[in-house]
Structures are given as C-alpha cells and as structure tokens.
XYZ file of C-alpha atoms in Angstrom:
492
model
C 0.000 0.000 0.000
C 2.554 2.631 0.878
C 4.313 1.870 -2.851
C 0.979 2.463 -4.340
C 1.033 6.198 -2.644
C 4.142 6.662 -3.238
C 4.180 6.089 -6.677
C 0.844 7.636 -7.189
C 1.993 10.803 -5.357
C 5.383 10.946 -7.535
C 3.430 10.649 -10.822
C 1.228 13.335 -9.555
C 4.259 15.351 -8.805
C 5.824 14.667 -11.779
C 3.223 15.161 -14.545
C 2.311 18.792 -12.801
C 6.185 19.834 -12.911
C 6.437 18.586 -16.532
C 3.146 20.586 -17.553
C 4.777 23.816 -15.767
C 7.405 23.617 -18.688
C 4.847 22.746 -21.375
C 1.722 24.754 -20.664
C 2.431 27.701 -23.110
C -1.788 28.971 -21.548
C -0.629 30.075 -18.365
C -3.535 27.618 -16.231
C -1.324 24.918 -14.913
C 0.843 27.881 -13.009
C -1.799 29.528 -11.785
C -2.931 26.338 -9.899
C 0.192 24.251 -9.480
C 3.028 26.396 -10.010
C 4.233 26.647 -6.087
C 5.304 22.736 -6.879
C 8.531 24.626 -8.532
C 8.716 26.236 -5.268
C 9.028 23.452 -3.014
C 11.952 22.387 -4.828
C 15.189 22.312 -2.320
C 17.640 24.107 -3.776
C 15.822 26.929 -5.519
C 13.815 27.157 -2.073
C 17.537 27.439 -0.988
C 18.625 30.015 -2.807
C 15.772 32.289 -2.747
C 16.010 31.529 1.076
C 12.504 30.308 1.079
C 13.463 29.142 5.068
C 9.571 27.647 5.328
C 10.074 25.541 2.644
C 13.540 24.285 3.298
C 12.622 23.643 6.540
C 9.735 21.613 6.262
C 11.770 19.780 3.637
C 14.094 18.713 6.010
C 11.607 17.819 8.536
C 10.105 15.531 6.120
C 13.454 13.922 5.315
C 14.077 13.509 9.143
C 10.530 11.833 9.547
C 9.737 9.878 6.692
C 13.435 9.344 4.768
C 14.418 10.951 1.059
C 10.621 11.161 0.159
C 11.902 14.470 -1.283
C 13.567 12.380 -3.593
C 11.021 9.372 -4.785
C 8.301 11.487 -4.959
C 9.110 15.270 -5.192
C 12.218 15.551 -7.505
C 10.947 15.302 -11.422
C 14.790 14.049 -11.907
C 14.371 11.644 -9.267
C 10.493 10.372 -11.104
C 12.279 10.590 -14.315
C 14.973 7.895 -12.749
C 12.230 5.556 -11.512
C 10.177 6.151 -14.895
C 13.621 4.842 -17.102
C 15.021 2.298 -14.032
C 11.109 0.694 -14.409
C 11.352 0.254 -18.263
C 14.557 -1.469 -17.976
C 13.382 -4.042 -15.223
C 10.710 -5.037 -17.919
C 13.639 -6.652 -19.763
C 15.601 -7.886 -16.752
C 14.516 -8.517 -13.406
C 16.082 -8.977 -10.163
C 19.462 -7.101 -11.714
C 20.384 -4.989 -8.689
C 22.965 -5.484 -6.062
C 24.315 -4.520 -2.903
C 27.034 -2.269 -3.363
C 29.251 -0.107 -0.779
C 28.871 3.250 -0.716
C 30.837 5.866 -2.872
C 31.059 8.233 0.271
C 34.626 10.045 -0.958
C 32.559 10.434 -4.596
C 29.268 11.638 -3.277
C 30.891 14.613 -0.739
C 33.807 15.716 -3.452
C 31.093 16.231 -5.841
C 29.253 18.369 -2.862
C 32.154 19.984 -1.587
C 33.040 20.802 -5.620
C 29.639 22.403 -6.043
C 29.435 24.499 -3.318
C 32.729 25.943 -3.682
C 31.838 26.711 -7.698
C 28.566 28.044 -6.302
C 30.386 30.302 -3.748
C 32.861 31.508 -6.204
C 30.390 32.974 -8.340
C 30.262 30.263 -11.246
C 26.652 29.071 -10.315
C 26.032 28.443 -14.067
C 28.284 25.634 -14.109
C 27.607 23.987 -10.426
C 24.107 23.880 -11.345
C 24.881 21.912 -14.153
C 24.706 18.434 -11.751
C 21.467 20.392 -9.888
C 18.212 17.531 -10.313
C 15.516 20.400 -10.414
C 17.521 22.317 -13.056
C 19.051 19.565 -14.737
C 15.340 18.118 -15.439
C 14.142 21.778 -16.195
C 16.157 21.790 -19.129
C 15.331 18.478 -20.554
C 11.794 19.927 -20.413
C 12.245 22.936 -22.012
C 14.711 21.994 -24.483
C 14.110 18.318 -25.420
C 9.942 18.061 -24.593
C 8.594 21.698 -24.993
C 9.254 21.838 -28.956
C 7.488 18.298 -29.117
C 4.651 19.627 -27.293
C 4.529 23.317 -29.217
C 4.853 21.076 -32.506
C 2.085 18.570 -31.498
C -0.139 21.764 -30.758
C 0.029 22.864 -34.064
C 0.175 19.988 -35.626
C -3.845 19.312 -33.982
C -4.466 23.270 -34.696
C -4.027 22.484 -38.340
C -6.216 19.792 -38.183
C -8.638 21.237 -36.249
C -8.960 24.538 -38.445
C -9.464 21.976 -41.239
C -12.719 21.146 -40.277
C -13.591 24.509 -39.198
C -12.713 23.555 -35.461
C -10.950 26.136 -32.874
C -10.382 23.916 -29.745
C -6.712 24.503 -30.393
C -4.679 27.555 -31.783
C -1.552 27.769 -32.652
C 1.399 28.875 -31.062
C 5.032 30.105 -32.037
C 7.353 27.612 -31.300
C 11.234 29.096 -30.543
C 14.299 26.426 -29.807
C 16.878 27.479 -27.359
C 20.769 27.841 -28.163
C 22.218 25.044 -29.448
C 24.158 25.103 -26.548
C 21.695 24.501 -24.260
C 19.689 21.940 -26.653
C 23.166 20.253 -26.429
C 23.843 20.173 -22.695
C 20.051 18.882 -22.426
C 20.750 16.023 -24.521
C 23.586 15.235 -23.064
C 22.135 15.412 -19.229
C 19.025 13.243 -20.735
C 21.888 10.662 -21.971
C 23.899 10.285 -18.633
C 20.908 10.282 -16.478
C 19.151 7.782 -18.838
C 22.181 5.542 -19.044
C 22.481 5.726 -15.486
C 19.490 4.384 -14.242
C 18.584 2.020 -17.113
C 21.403 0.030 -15.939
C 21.781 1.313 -12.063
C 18.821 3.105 -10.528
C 19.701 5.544 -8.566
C 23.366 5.968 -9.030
C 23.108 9.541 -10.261
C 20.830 10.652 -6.894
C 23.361 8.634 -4.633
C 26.972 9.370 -6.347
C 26.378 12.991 -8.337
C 23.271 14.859 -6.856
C 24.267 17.557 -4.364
C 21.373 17.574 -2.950
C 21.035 13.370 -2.955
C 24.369 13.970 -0.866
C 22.713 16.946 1.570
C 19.171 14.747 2.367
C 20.758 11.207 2.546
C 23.182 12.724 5.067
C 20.118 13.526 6.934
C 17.796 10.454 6.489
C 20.438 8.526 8.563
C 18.345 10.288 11.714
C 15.185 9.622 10.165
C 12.943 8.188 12.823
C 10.514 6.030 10.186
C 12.768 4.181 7.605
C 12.599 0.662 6.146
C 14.026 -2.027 9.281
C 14.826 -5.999 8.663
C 13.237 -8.278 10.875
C 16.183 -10.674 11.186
C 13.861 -13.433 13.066
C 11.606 -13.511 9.536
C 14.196 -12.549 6.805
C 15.487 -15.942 4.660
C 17.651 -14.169 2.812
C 16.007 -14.993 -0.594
C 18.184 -11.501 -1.356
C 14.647 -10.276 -3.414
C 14.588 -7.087 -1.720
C 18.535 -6.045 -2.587
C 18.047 -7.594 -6.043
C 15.346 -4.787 -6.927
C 16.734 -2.615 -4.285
C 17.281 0.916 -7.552
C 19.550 2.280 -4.647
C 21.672 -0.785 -4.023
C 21.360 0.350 -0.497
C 20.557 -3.183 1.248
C 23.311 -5.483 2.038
C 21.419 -9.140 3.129
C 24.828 -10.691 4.150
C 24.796 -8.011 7.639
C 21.191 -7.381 7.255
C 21.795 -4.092 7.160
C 20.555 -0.596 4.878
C 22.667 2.330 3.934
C 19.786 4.853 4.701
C 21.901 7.761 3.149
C 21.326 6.014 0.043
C 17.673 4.272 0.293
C 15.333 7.038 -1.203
C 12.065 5.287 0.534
C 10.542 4.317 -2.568
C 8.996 1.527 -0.524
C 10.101 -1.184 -3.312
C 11.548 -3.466 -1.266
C 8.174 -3.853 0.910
C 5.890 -4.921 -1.645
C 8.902 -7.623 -2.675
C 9.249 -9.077 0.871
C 6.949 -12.413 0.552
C 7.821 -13.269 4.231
C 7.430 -9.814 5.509
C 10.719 -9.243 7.096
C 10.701 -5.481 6.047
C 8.737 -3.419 7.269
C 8.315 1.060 7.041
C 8.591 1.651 11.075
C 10.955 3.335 13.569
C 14.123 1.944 13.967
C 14.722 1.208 17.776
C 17.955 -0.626 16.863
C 19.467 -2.472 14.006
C 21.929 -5.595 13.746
C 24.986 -4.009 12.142
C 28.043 -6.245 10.993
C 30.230 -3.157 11.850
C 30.110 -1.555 15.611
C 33.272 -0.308 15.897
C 33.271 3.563 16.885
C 35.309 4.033 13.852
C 32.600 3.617 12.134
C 30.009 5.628 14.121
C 32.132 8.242 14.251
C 33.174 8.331 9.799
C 28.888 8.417 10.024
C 28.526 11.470 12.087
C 31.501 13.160 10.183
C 30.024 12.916 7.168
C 26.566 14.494 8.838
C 28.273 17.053 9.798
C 30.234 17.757 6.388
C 27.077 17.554 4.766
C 25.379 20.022 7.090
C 28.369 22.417 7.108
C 28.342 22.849 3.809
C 24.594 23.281 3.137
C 25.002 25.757 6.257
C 27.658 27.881 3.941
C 25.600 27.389 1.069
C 22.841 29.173 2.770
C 25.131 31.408 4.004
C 26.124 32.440 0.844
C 22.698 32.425 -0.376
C 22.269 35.180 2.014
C 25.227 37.696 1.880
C 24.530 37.445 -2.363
C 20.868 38.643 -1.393
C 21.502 41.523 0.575
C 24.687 42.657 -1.773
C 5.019 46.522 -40.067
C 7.281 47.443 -42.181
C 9.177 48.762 -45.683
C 11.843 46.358 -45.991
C 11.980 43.032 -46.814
C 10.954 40.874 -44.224
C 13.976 38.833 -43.268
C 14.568 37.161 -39.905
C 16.387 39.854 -37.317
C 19.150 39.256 -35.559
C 20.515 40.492 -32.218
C 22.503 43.183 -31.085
C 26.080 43.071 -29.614
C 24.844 43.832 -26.199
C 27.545 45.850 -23.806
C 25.346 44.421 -20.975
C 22.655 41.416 -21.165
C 19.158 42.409 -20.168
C 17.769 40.604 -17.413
C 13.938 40.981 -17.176
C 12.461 43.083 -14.312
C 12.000 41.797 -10.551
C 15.551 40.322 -11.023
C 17.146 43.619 -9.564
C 20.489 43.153 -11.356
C 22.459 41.001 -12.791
C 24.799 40.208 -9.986
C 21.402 38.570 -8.360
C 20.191 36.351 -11.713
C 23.979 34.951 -11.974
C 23.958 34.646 -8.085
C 20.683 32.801 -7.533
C 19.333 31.547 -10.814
C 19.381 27.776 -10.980
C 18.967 27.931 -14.676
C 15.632 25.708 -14.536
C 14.445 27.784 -17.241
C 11.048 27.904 -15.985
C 10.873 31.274 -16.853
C 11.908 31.071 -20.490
C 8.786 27.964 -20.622
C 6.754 30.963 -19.274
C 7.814 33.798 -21.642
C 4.555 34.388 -23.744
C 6.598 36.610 -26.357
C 9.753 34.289 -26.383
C 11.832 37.557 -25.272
C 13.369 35.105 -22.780
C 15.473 32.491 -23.758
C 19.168 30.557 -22.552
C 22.469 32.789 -22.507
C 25.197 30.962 -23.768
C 27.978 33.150 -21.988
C 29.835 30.547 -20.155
C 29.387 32.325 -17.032
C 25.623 32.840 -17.225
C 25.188 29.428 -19.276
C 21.441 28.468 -19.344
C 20.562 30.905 -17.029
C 17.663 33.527 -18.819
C 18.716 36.564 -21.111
C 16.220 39.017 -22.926
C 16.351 39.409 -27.005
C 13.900 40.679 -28.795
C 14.365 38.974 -32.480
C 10.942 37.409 -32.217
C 8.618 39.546 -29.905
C 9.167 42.390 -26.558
C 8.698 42.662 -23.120
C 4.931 43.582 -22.778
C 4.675 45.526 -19.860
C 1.198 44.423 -18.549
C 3.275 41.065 -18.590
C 4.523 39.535 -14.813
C 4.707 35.964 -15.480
C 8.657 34.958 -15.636
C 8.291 36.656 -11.686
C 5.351 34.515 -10.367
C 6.813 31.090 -11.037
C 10.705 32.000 -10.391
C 11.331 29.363 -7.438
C 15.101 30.493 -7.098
C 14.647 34.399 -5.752
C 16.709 35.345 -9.021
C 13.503 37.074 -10.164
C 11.596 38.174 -7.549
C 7.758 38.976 -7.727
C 6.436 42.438 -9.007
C 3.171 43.766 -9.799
C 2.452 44.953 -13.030
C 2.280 48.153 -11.748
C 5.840 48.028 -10.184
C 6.966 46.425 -13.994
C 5.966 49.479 -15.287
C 8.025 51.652 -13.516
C 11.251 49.193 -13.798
C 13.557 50.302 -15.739
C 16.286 47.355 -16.874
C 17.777 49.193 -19.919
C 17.586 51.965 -22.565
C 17.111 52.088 -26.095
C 19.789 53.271 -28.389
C 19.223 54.457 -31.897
C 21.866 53.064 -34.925
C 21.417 56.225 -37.552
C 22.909 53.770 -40.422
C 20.565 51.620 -40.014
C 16.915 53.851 -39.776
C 14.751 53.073 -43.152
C 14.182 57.256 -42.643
C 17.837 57.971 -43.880
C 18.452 54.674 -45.491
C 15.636 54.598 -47.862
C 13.960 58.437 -47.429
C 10.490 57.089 -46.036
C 8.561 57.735 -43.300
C 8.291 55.495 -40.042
C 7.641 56.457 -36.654
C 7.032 52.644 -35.427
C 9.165 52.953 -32.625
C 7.450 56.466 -31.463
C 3.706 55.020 -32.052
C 4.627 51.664 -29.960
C 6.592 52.894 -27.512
C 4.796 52.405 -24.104
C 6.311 54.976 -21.980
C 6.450 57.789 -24.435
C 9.738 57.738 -24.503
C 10.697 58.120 -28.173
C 9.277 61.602 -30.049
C 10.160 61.848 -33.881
C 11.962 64.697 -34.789
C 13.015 66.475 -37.838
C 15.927 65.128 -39.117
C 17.036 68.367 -40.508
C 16.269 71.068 -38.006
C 16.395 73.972 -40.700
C 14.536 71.996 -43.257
C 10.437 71.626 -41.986
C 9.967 69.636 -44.854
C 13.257 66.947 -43.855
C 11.739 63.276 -42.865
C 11.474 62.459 -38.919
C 13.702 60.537 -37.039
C 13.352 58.993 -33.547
C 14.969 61.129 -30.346
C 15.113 59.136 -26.928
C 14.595 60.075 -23.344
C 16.456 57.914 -21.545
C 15.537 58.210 -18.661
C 11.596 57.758 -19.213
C 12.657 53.867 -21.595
C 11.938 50.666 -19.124
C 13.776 49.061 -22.006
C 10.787 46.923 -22.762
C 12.341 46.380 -26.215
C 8.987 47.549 -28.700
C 10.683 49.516 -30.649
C 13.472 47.195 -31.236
C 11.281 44.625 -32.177
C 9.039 46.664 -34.109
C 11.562 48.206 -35.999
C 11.034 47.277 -39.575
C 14.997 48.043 -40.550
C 16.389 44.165 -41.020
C 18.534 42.394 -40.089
C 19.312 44.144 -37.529
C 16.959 47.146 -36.173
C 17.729 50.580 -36.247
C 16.538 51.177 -32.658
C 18.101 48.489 -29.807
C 18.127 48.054 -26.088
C 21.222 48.435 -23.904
C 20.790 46.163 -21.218
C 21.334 47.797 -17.209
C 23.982 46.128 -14.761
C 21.493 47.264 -11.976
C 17.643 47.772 -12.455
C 16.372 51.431 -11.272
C 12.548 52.535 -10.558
C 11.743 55.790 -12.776
C-alpha cells in the first residue's frame, strides 16, 4: 500500500512539474506552479526558510521522500530504471557506498557556487538539470504537437486549439540537455539511482540527513530468509542481506523493497535498533563526520545564499538578428544582474513561461542556461509579470504589473545607419507610435529643413527598455533602434 502512494503521489508530482514547462496557456501555473517552489535548492537560494525547513523535517521523519516522490529528476529515474526491469529482473545489487565520490562532488559544487560560477555547479542540480530536458528536449514536441492538432482542427472549421510560435533554445543549451538526458538515462537504465546517490548535491545533503530519520525501512532478522529479493530490486543498491543491514543515506524510501518481501521481514517503522556487521566507533564516528560535512556545507551554502541577497514594415521581411549587447538584459523583478547569476538555478522555468519568447538561454559561459532578454521574435509587454510569479530560485523576484511598469532594466539606443528614414527616405515612426512609456518623439531630421523626414529622439531616462521599438523596428537584419541592457535595475 505505501508503494501504491508513493508512486501515485510521484506521478502526480511529476506530470504537474512537466506541464509547468509545457503549458504555453498560463492555467497549470496559476494552480500548481508553487510545486517549482518546493523544490530544495531553488527554495535554498531564494532563502525560502519555510520551505527548506519543512523539507528537512520531512526527510528527518519519513526518509528521502523528497527524492522518490518530489524531484521530477528523481520520477524521471524511476520512470527509465522501471522500463529497464521489464527486460531484466532482479538485476540490482548490494554495493558499498561511494562516500569520498558523493561529498567531493558536494564539496566541488558548493565551492563553484560560492565563487560565483553558479552556471556551471548547477549543471549536476536535479531540479535544473530536469528543467532543461523539459524545455529543451519536450517543450518543442509539445509546441509542434499543438500545431500539428491546430491544423487539423482549423481543417474542419474547429478552434479547440490555436496555434502557437514555437522558438528552440541555443544550441548550446539543446546540447547540454541532450547530453544530461543521456547520462541520467544511461544511469538508471542500468543502475537506478546511481546519479541521486553518487552525483546529486542535494542526494548527498538529504541522505546525510535520512540517517536520523525516525521512520525508515528495518529488517526483521527473526523472519528474513535471505532470498536476497529485496537487494536484487533494491534501484539504490542500499541493502546489504549478508549483515542485514541498509545504507539509509542512500535508500530514497521508494517503498520497493516492501511490496517484494513475501515473508514480511521489512517493514516502514521506527528503527529502535538495528543488527549491524560493523560496531566499531570508527565507524560511528566516519557516520557522524560525514553528517556534519554535509550540514556544514549546506550551512555555507545558505550562508552564501544570504550575503549574495543583501549585496510593419518597408523592408523586406527577413529574420532579425541580435545586437552586440555591452550588458545582457535581465527581465524586471531580477534587480540586477549580480542577483540572476547569483541565484538563478537555470531551470528555465521562466523562459517555458515567456509568452513573447523575449526570454530564452544565454550561452555566456558564465551565465550558461541561465535567462537573457532578445527581442528577435517579440518584446517585453509591460502588462506582462509571469517569468516573476513562477521564479522558485529568488533570481527574479515577484512584481506587480504596476511596479513592472516603472522598472527600468535598460535603454534604447538608436543606430542612424541603419533607420529606413535615412536609409531609404520614407517615413516610419514605429518605434514612437509603440513605444509604451512615451519615450521616443520623432523629430526632424534636418532642423532647418520643416519639410526633412522624422527621425526617432530618446529620453532615456523615461525607456523601461521593454524592447517595442526594437522589435518593431522594420529596418532588417538588424533594427535601427536596440536596447542596452542595465547592470542594476532602477525605478523611474
């Protein structure tokens, strides 16, 4: 019975997560989107303390639930470790565990997360490793299905779907999805859980602290026959039947080895004591030091967390192409862009969000995969606050659209060589007549001439750098009018 909730509650979990990243209608967010929330380490990081406390209070109660049931990457594990086991069952063993592997992977991604290259540490991250997948690998499947059924549907005069613009990442990021997709795939199809309990950081952080769980899988030595069933489809490799003993650091309390028991001899309950073949105080003491590693660090990460806290047209209609930005542009609530390299776990929830597709992967190695603004294909509406209700990181924190309004995260620039006005002696005035602010006012171009053709001045100062008239701009390939993106956001 408790696998049955268990997996029930993980595919729950899972499908909702997945449909955060696909749902291009904005319903599944408004409904489920604090699921991206109750992730650990973006609750971490936005030093959600609520969350990430009740996280580990559930891990001290009930065992890495977190991970069997909350974790998409963890669900995804399960989903791939369960298709293999079709083809070969009972093909798990007992195997020691890789302490010196698990903690030097920890130790390595906190000190690349303190240092300031987050965009790399997260790379190993489960939430933002599976975020990726999502966005890069299943969200162009789902945009293309959508059409695919919108073309069908219009066919027979039917308008239950529409259809929607469907924009791929960098190839960059499409690559380090695939690749992520391939090692976790390989991974469990022939292990289980060796990514959670060898590479995860945060595997490492809650199997540290399941150790003290007080409910946790016990073997009744006085029923056990050690039949070895329950280690041979044990996806952790966490049960050794020779000492009767479980690594709980490593079990994830997926509740497997319960339903495989015929005898009974395992059971979910409070451990009182249990039979170990090893009671030296050598070994008690390598257990509590690697607690306390694992708590230190998580303490610094936090720590960390904190101090970074406080601190239509007349040419011919060819695709645009970005600017060479001095500065990216980071979209509003994200305060600056010390804070979205310093907390962003590079999910890219956001860019699944983005109903223009302004928002998409930077592939600057420093701010790899985390969001960056262009505005090739559409602009920052300002009535727009979506990328800031479903950030579960604190990189961009919630606004209203009123407070949007008023944000200003970069100017817009005008490139005279490149205005159809000059270029091709027309008139325009698409940046002026879209401009939300009122920030742009055409001008004569020739101040002694009333007859000379306008031309586009700028108040700086009045732009939110929303990016309308750079979009807008009918000059190709590149636009006559661009945004220059701010370091640090200012209110006007």
């Amino acid at each position: 019975m408790l696998r049955k909730i268990r997996i029930v509650a993980a595919a729950l979990c899972f499908t909702l997560i997945t449909l955060l990243f696909l749902d291009f209608t904005g319903t599944i967010h408004s409904w489920f989107g604090w699921l991206a929330k109750i992730q650990f380490l973006p609750a971490l990081l936005a030093l959600n303390v609520g969350v990430v406390i009740a996280l580990i209070l559930l891990t001290l109660l009930l065992g890495r639930v977190y991970c069997s049931v909350i974790c998409p990457l963890g669900v995804m594990q399960d989903l791939i470790s369960w298709a293999a086991g079709k083809r070969k069952k009972n093909r798990f063993t007992y195997s020691p565990a890789k302490t010196w592997l698990r903690y030097g992977v920890l130790a390595v991604f906190i000190i690349t997360l303190v240092a300031g290259f987050g965009a790399i540490a997260l790379l190993v991250a489960p939430y933002s490793a599976y975020g990726r997948i999502a966005q890069n690998l299943f969200a162009p499947l789902w945009g293309w299905g959508n059409n695919l059924l919108a073309y069908l549907a219009e066919r027979i005069d039917s308008y239950a779907f529409y259809s929607t613009e469907v924009v791929m990442g960098s190839i960059g990021t499409f690559v380090v999805a695939v690749i992520t997709l391939i090692v976790v795939g390989v991974l469990a199809w022939r292990g289980g859980r060796t990514y959670c309990n060898t590479i995860c950081p945060v595997g490492t952080v809650l199997g540290a602290i399941s150790r003290f769980s007080i409910l946790k899988p016990v073997i009744d030595t006085n029923m056990c026959i050690d039949c070895k069933r329950c280690a041979r489809n044990c996806k952790a490799s966490c049960i050794d039947v020779q000492t009767h003993t479980i690594d709980y650091s490593r079990c994830v309390a997926c509740m497997d080895c319960l339903e495989m028991c015929s005898k009974g001899a395992i059971k979910y309950a409070r451990r009182a004591s249990q039979p170990k073949a090893e009671t030296s105080s050598a070994k008690a003491d390598s257990s509590r030091r690697n607690f306390i590693v694992g708590a230190g660090l998580l303490a610094a990460s936090a720590a960390k967390a904190q101090e970074m806290k406080l601190d239509g047209g007349y040419a011919t209609i060819i695709d645009k192409k970005a600017p060479a930005r001095q500065n990216a542009i980071t979209p509003a609530g994200s305060l600056s862009a010390h804070n979205m390299t310093t907390h962003c776990t590079g999910c890219q929830l956001c860019v699944a969000v983005c109903p223009t597709k302004v928002l998409r992967p930077s592939s600057d190695l420093k701010t790899f995969m985390q969001p960056t603004m262009s505005y090739e294909v559409g602009y920052c509406r300002p009535e727009c606050n979506k990328c800031s209700e479903v950030c579960p990181a604190g990189a961009i924190n919630p606004i209203s659209v009123a407070e949007k309004s008023s944000i200003q995260i970069g100017h817009a620039v005008w490139i005279k060589e490149n205005c159809i006005v000059l270029t091709d002696d027309v008139d325009c005035g698409n940046c002026e007549r879209h401009c939300p602010t009122e920030a742009i006012t055409m001008i004569r171009s020739d101040v002694n001439n009333p007859k000379s053709k306008k031309i586009p001045a700028i108040n700086a100062e009045r732009c939110i750098g929303c990016g309308a008239c750079e979009n807008l701009c009918p000059a190709r390939p590149f636009s006559a009018i661009y945004v220059e993106g701010h370091s640090s956001h200012r209110t006007i």
